[in-house]
């Protein structure tokens, strides 16, 4: 799957900032008044997945991902705040066309300029400089090491850097890409300290230790299978924007590794830990809320994982009677499904509103009306089906159109959704049956070969302009598997050669002016760097997907964070990939 947008294989919690945004649906318990920020003490955090390495460039960093742990000690050009907006980290500002940080040159190249914060320095006091950027560039260019979770190209963008274009200053750095691209947004997401890493092997020498830290904490101890302890970085260079005090406030952060999710709540209830990222399960959330009178708090936010129903439009669809290729059929299905009722099942904690626009996840400023055009309307669904059946000269009353609903069987959530969808489709005259598969089969043979009929799975969106462009690669008509990610086979050409015969098949059953325009938009988005222009293209692309009902978004799955607010202040939940430790430097003890 894409590294820019990742498929979610099982409906369980994924570890993936400032008052909570008004659009959030979070529910919080009451908590006592807190003491103001001050220094000292520690926070204990439950972590379910122990990292295999502390080196984000090592292959072992991908599974399980470093996730929020990286916020303790790594530094880069940007991070996501609580509103899932990309904000500068080591830079003064993020470069854009509007502020002059990005310039598209007359020869078709693009120059990017970074201004590094004056006070930014490593834990040993060495200033963070343009030489660190140059070293990072040279270490990654031409290698397969640029595999951070949200990169857009195989080379992470570093392969697009024009040779000899890097210019390093004491507090500045610039480079030129051979073509315009928003990929620069994710380059240098982890910065290497040249004075510490030079002369070492970037992979083998940094597996169980960190290079000199640039984040708010330093690694003190790692006891495999038990805990990891970080202590204050006294050379940290940020100040609290509210108080002006030097950060971090805490002396120490202890990560307790507890792989069994069912053990998290009891440990929290015993106050063995101050913070844990709750699974989006109503029973766990309710149990934490019951502790509100004792000082517990929980925030539930819509996250970046979004579930959707998908139509298979390729010739390998195992349902020989599928009508997916007909637009009126897909529109009928959209009107037949009561998405509010699906959310009322309470399966995934969320805002309570169906996902109308997937652009809300990656860039709300680009979002349009999306799938609001398909309100629950069984009569309209029957009307569309009736018209299609007449056109096909088919007696659909005697021979109802068949639909096979495929999804994973490893947990209860998706099967429950599909059972409800089957009942809704039956009400409008569609004969639906369930096809529940082990996730290894569903995310292997079934999706890869395109043998499903109507499926449900999730993608992880990456907020930001780069993610805005990348999310549309999932539907690119010019990118069928195995090279591309259009598992829906919407508008795809024939695949005549592939090492795996599952991928060899004819062209999509739907190839028209809409798929042709969408392919053009994908190409344009990857070479457009002006924010307004890129958002306009993305809006048009989503409009096509919604109008043609290529998919039906269901919900942005909720993300929950629980903590003892009578002991710990400054905590603000971030449901994005940055993770809930995004502002750990601002956490403080209220009981010191």
Tab-separated table of N, CA, C and O in Angstrom, residues 264-336:
chain	number	residue	atom	x	y	z
A	264	UNK	N	-4.970	-2.021	29.579
A	264	UNK	CA	-4.693	-0.594	29.699
A	264	UNK	C	-5.631	0.087	30.698
A	264	UNK	O	-5.187	0.862	31.552
A	265	UNK	N	-6.922	-0.169	30.560
A	265	UNK	CA	-7.885	0.479	31.439
A	265	UNK	C	-7.666	0.119	32.903
A	265	UNK	O	-7.631	1.012	33.760
A	266	UNK	N	-7.488	-1.162	33.245
A	266	UNK	CA	-7.229	-1.482	34.658
A	266	UNK	C	-5.981	-0.795	35.209
A	266	UNK	O	-5.978	-0.329	36.350
A	267	UNK	N	-4.921	-0.725	34.406
A	267	UNK	CA	-3.701	-0.053	34.855
A	267	UNK	C	-3.965	1.428	35.094
A	267	UNK	O	-3.476	2.014	36.068
A	268	UNK	N	-4.756	2.019	34.227
A	268	UNK	CA	-5.106	3.432	34.385
A	268	UNK	C	-5.976	3.636	35.620
A	268	UNK	O	-5.773	4.581	36.393
A	269	UNK	N	-6.935	2.754	35.813
A	269	UNK	CA	-7.831	2.860	36.970
A	269	UNK	C	-7.054	2.761	38.284
A	269	UNK	O	-7.416	3.400	39.271
A	270	UNK	N	-5.993	1.963	38.288
A	270	UNK	CA	-5.161	1.824	39.499
A	270	UNK	C	-4.186	2.992	39.644
A	270	UNK	O	-3.430	3.048	40.611
A	271	UNK	N	-4.193	3.905	38.693
A	271	UNK	CA	-3.242	5.022	38.629
A	271	UNK	C	-1.798	4.533	38.502
A	271	UNK	O	-0.865	5.196	38.960
A	272	UNK	N	-1.626	3.398	37.854
A	272	UNK	CA	-0.284	2.934	37.533
A	272	UNK	C	0.289	3.727	36.366
A	272	UNK	O	1.484	3.625	36.076
A	273	UNK	N	-0.565	4.460	35.686
A	273	UNK	CA	-0.141	5.297	34.566
A	273	UNK	C	-0.980	6.555	34.565
A	273	UNK	O	-2.130	6.565	35.032
A	274	UNK	N	-0.397	7.616	34.030
A	274	UNK	CA	-1.096	8.898	33.969
A	274	UNK	C	-1.889	9.066	32.683
A	274	UNK	O	-2.879	9.796	32.655
A	275	UNK	N	-1.447	8.414	31.596
A	275	UNK	CA	-2.014	8.640	30.262
A	275	UNK	C	-2.089	7.324	29.504
A	275	UNK	O	-1.181	6.485	29.606
A	276	UNK	N	-3.178	7.125	28.764
A	276	UNK	CA	-3.190	6.045	27.783
A	276	UNK	C	-4.110	6.412	26.635
A	276	UNK	O	-5.093	7.130	26.803
A	277	UNK	N	-3.731	5.947	25.450
A	277	UNK	CA	-4.541	6.160	24.259
A	277	UNK	C	-5.582	5.056	24.212
A	277	UNK	O	-5.261	3.889	24.013
A	278	UNK	N	-6.833	5.431	24.404
A	278	UNK	CA	-7.901	4.448	24.522
A	278	UNK	C	-8.305	3.903	23.155
A	278	UNK	O	-8.347	4.643	22.169
A	279	UNK	N	-8.613	2.611	23.088
A	279	UNK	CA	-9.249	2.104	21.875
A	279	UNK	C	-10.574	2.840	21.666
A	279	UNK	O	-11.193	3.276	22.644
A	280	UNK	N	-11.021	2.983	20.424
A	280	UNK	CA	-12.284	3.695	20.188
A	280	UNK	C	-13.490	2.816	20.468
A	280	UNK	O	-14.393	2.684	19.648
A	281	UNK	N	-13.496	2.204	21.633
A	281	UNK	CA	-14.558	1.298	22.019
A	281	UNK	C	-15.433	1.973	23.073
A	281	UNK	O	-14.951	2.418	24.124
A	282	UNK	N	-16.729	2.048	22.840
A	282	UNK	CA	-17.629	2.761	23.769
A	282	UNK	C	-17.520	2.299	25.210
A	282	UNK	O	-17.582	3.114	26.133
A	283	UNK	N	-17.333	0.999	25.428
A	283	UNK	CA	-17.307	0.510	26.806
A	283	UNK	C	-16.086	1.030	27.557
A	283	UNK	O	-16.152	1.300	28.767
A	284	UNK	N	-14.960	1.180	26.872
A	284	UNK	CA	-13.761	1.706	27.523
A	284	UNK	C	-13.930	3.202	27.794
A	284	UNK	O	-13.601	3.700	28.873
A	285	UNK	N	-14.434	3.910	26.797
A	285	UNK	CA	-14.641	5.357	26.940
A	285	UNK	C	-15.605	5.644	28.090
A	285	UNK	O	-15.365	6.529	28.915
A	286	UNK	N	-16.682	4.885	28.157
A	286	UNK	CA	-17.652	5.085	29.239
A	286	UNK	C	-17.027	4.799	30.604
A	286	UNK	O	-17.320	5.493	31.595
A	287	UNK	N	-16.173	3.786	30.661
A	287	UNK	CA	-15.540	3.443	31.937
A	287	UNK	C	-14.633	4.572	32.417
A	287	UNK	O	-14.575	4.860	33.625
A	288	UNK	N	-13.925	5.234	31.503
A	288	UNK	CA	-13.086	6.358	31.902
A	288	UNK	C	-13.956	7.533	32.338
A	288	UNK	O	-13.650	8.227	33.316
A	289	UNK	N	-15.043	7.759	31.634
A	289	UNK	CA	-15.935	8.864	32.009
A	289	UNK	C	-16.483	8.678	33.417
A	289	UNK	O	-16.710	9.655	34.140
A	290	UNK	N	-16.673	7.431	33.820
A	290	UNK	CA	-17.183	7.179	35.168
A	290	UNK	C	-16.171	7.585	36.233
A	290	UNK	O	-16.531	7.775	37.387
A	291	UNK	N	-14.900	7.729	35.824
A	291	UNK	CA	-13.857	8.138	36.760
A	291	UNK	C	-13.724	9.657	36.834
A	291	UNK	O	-12.843	10.171	37.529
A	292	UNK	N	-14.585	10.366	36.121
A	292	UNK	CA	-14.461	11.820	36.042
A	292	UNK	C	-14.481	12.507	37.390
A	292	UNK	O	-13.737	13.460	37.622
A	293	UNK	N	-15.309	12.026	38.272
A	293	UNK	CA	-15.374	12.640	39.588
A	293	UNK	C	-14.098	12.480	40.382
A	293	UNK	O	-13.837	13.234	41.318
A	294	UNK	N	-13.289	11.489	39.991
A	294	UNK	CA	-12.017	11.261	40.665
A	294	UNK	C	-10.859	11.979	39.990
A	294	UNK	O	-9.711	11.850	40.429
A	295	UNK	N	-11.160	12.704	38.912
A	295	UNK	CA	-10.114	13.482	38.260
A	295	UNK	C	-9.683	12.990	36.906
A	295	UNK	O	-8.755	13.553	36.311
A	296	UNK	N	-10.325	11.935	36.393
A	296	UNK	CA	-9.965	11.444	35.072
A	296	UNK	C	-10.625	12.283	33.986
A	296	UNK	O	-11.693	12.875	34.198
A	297	UNK	N	-9.985	12.323	32.813
A	297	UNK	CA	-10.541	13.040	31.676
A	297	UNK	C	-10.282	12.229	30.413
A	297	UNK	O	-9.263	11.550	30.303
A	298	UNK	N	-11.214	12.299	29.486
A	298	UNK	CA	-11.020	11.636	28.205
A	298	UNK	C	-11.510	12.555	27.096
A	298	UNK	O	-12.553	13.206	27.226
A	299	UNK	N	-10.719	12.653	26.040
A	299	UNK	CA	-11.106	13.420	24.860
A	299	UNK	C	-11.256	12.463	23.692
A	299	UNK	O	-10.383	11.616	23.454
A	300	UNK	N	-12.359	12.602	22.981
A	300	UNK	CA	-12.622	11.787	21.798
A	300	UNK	C	-12.670	12.712	20.596
A	300	UNK	O	-13.480	13.644	20.562
A	301	UNK	N	-11.811	12.475	19.647
A	301	UNK	CA	-11.721	13.310	18.450
A	301	UNK	C	-11.868	12.449	17.204
A	301	UNK	O	-11.443	11.294	17.176
A	302	UNK	N	-12.444	13.003	16.152
A	302	UNK	CA	-12.418	12.318	14.867
A	302	UNK	C	-10.978	12.256	14.394
A	302	UNK	O	-10.260	13.270	14.376
A	303	UNK	N	-10.550	11.061	13.999
A	303	UNK	CA	-9.166	10.862	13.613
A	303	UNK	C	-8.949	10.887	12.120
A	303	UNK	O	-9.785	11.368	11.338
A	304	UNK	N	-7.819	10.352	11.694
A	304	UNK	CA	-7.425	10.392	10.286
A	304	UNK	C	-7.670	9.062	9.581
A	304	UNK	O	-7.362	8.918	8.397
A	305	UNK	N	-8.203	8.078	10.308
A	305	UNK	CA	-8.545	6.797	9.705
A	305	UNK	C	-9.992	6.859	9.230
A	305	UNK	O	-10.891	7.140	10.023
A	306	UNK	N	-10.214	6.622	7.948
A	306	UNK	CA	-11.581	6.748	7.438
A	306	UNK	C	-12.024	5.479	6.711
A	306	UNK	O	-11.345	4.950	5.854
A	307	UNK	N	-13.179	4.999	7.143
A	307	UNK	CA	-13.781	3.801	6.567
A	307	UNK	C	-14.656	4.192	5.371
A	307	UNK	O	-15.331	5.226	5.388
A	308	UNK	N	-14.643	3.334	4.340
A	308	UNK	CA	-15.451	3.631	3.155
A	308	UNK	C	-15.921	2.344	2.488
A	308	UNK	O	-15.282	1.300	2.588
A	309	UNK	N	-17.060	2.439	1.842
A	309	UNK	CA	-17.560	1.363	0.993
A	309	UNK	C	-17.003	1.574	-0.409
A	309	UNK	O	-16.935	2.703	-0.898
A	310	UNK	N	-16.612	0.490	-1.049
A	310	UNK	CA	-15.971	0.596	-2.349
A	310	UNK	C	-16.618	-0.345	-3.356
A	310	UNK	O	-17.042	-1.451	-3.004
A	311	UNK	N	-16.665	0.101	-4.595
A	311	UNK	CA	-17.211	-0.702	-5.692
A	311	UNK	C	-16.062	-1.251	-6.534
A	311	UNK	O	-15.136	-0.512	-6.876
A	312	UNK	N	-16.115	-2.538	-6.887
A	312	UNK	CA	-15.122	-3.119	-7.773
A	312	UNK	C	-15.618	-2.984	-9.219
A	312	UNK	O	-16.704	-3.449	-9.567
A	313	UNK	N	-14.810	-2.344	-10.041
A	313	UNK	CA	-15.200	-2.035	-11.421
A	313	UNK	C	-14.315	-2.733	-12.442
A	313	UNK	O	-14.305	-2.365	-13.623
A	314	UNK	N	-13.570	-3.742	-11.997
A	314	UNK	CA	-12.728	-4.506	-12.902
A	314	UNK	C	-13.377	-5.812	-13.311
A	314	UNK	O	-14.383	-6.236	-12.739
A	315	UNK	N	-12.760	-6.480	-14.263
A	315	UNK	CA	-13.365	-7.696	-14.813
A	315	UNK	C	-13.222	-8.898	-13.889
A	315	UNK	O	-13.871	-9.926	-14.112
A	316	UNK	N	-12.394	-8.810	-12.856
A	316	UNK	CA	-12.200	-9.945	-11.954
A	316	UNK	C	-13.240	-10.032	-10.843
A	316	UNK	O	-13.170	-10.927	-9.999
A	317	UNK	N	-14.179	-9.086	-10.798
A	317	UNK	CA	-15.240	-9.118	-9.801
A	317	UNK	C	-15.879	-10.502	-9.767
A	317	UNK	O	-16.376	-10.995	-10.786
A	318	UNK	N	-15.822	-11.132	-8.583
A	318	UNK	CA	-16.311	-12.503	-8.463
A	318	UNK	C	-17.828	-12.598	-8.553
A	318	UNK	O	-18.368	-13.697	-8.733
A	319	UNK	N	-18.532	-11.471	-8.418
A	319	UNK	CA	-19.993	-11.465	-8.534
A	319	UNK	C	-20.361	-11.330	-10.009
A	319	UNK	O	-20.340	-10.225	-10.568
A	320	UNK	N	-20.689	-12.437	-10.645
A	320	UNK	CA	-20.987	-12.415	-12.078
A	320	UNK	C	-22.210	-11.565	-12.410
A	320	UNK	O	-22.345	-11.075	-13.531
A	321	UNK	N	-23.079	-11.379	-11.447
A	321	UNK	CA	-24.278	-10.582	-11.693
A	321	UNK	C	-24.150	-9.135	-11.253
A	321	UNK	O	-25.151	-8.403	-11.194
A	322	UNK	N	-22.936	-8.678	-10.942
A	322	UNK	CA	-22.734	-7.320	-10.436
A	322	UNK	C	-23.188	-6.267	-11.434
A	322	UNK	O	-22.937	-6.372	-12.644
A	323	UNK	N	-23.844	-5.242	-10.917
A	323	UNK	CA	-24.259	-4.096	-11.735
A	323	UNK	C	-23.419	-2.861	-11.416
A	323	UNK	O	-23.816	-1.743	-11.735
A	324	UNK	N	-22.256	-3.057	-10.803
A	324	UNK	CA	-21.438	-1.932	-10.370
A	324	UNK	C	-21.064	-0.983	-11.498
A	324	UNK	O	-20.860	0.216	-11.263
A	325	UNK	N	-20.942	-1.495	-12.708
A	325	UNK	CA	-20.504	-0.631	-13.809
A	325	UNK	C	-21.547	0.424	-14.174
A	325	UNK	O	-21.240	1.397	-14.864
A	326	UNK	N	-22.764	0.269	-13.697
A	326	UNK	CA	-23.843	1.212	-14.018
A	326	UNK	C	-23.926	2.295	-12.945
A	326	UNK	O	-24.119	2.006	-11.758
A	327	UNK	N	-23.802	3.546	-13.347
A	327	UNK	CA	-23.813	4.666	-12.411
A	327	UNK	C	-25.105	4.721	-11.616
A	327	UNK	O	-25.081	4.994	-10.405
A	328	UNK	N	-26.245	4.478	-12.243
A	328	UNK	CA	-27.515	4.533	-11.519
A	328	UNK	C	-27.579	3.481	-10.412
A	328	UNK	O	-28.219	3.703	-9.376
A	329	UNK	N	-26.922	2.348	-10.636
A	329	UNK	CA	-26.887	1.339	-9.576
A	329	UNK	C	-26.081	1.857	-8.388
A	329	UNK	O	-26.520	1.744	-7.237
A	330	UNK	N	-24.919	2.434	-8.660
A	330	UNK	CA	-24.078	2.940	-7.567
A	330	UNK	C	-24.783	4.075	-6.835
A	330	UNK	O	-24.701	4.183	-5.599
A	331	UNK	N	-25.478	4.910	-7.573
A	331	UNK	CA	-26.230	5.990	-6.919
A	331	UNK	C	-27.387	5.429	-6.102
A	331	UNK	O	-27.721	5.959	-5.033
A	332	UNK	N	-28.009	4.373	-6.589
A	332	UNK	CA	-29.091	3.742	-5.827
A	332	UNK	C	-28.568	3.198	-4.507
A	332	UNK	O	-29.200	3.349	-3.451
A	333	UNK	N	-27.406	2.560	-4.547
A	333	UNK	CA	-26.808	2.042	-3.317
A	333	UNK	C	-26.514	3.188	-2.341
A	333	UNK	O	-26.762	3.086	-1.134
A	334	UNK	N	-26.016	4.304	-2.867
A	334	UNK	CA	-25.706	5.448	-2.012
A	334	UNK	C	-26.957	5.966	-1.307
A	334	UNK	O	-26.909	6.339	-0.125
A	335	UNK	N	-28.072	6.023	-2.018
A	335	UNK	CA	-29.321	6.488	-1.397
A	335	UNK	C	-29.932	5.432	-0.476
A	335	UNK	O	-30.688	5.778	0.444
A	336	UNK	N	-29.622	4.168	-0.705
A	336	UNK	CA	-30.223	3.096	0.097
A	336	UNK	C	-29.578	2.972	1.471
A	336	UNK	O	-30.182	2.441	2.401
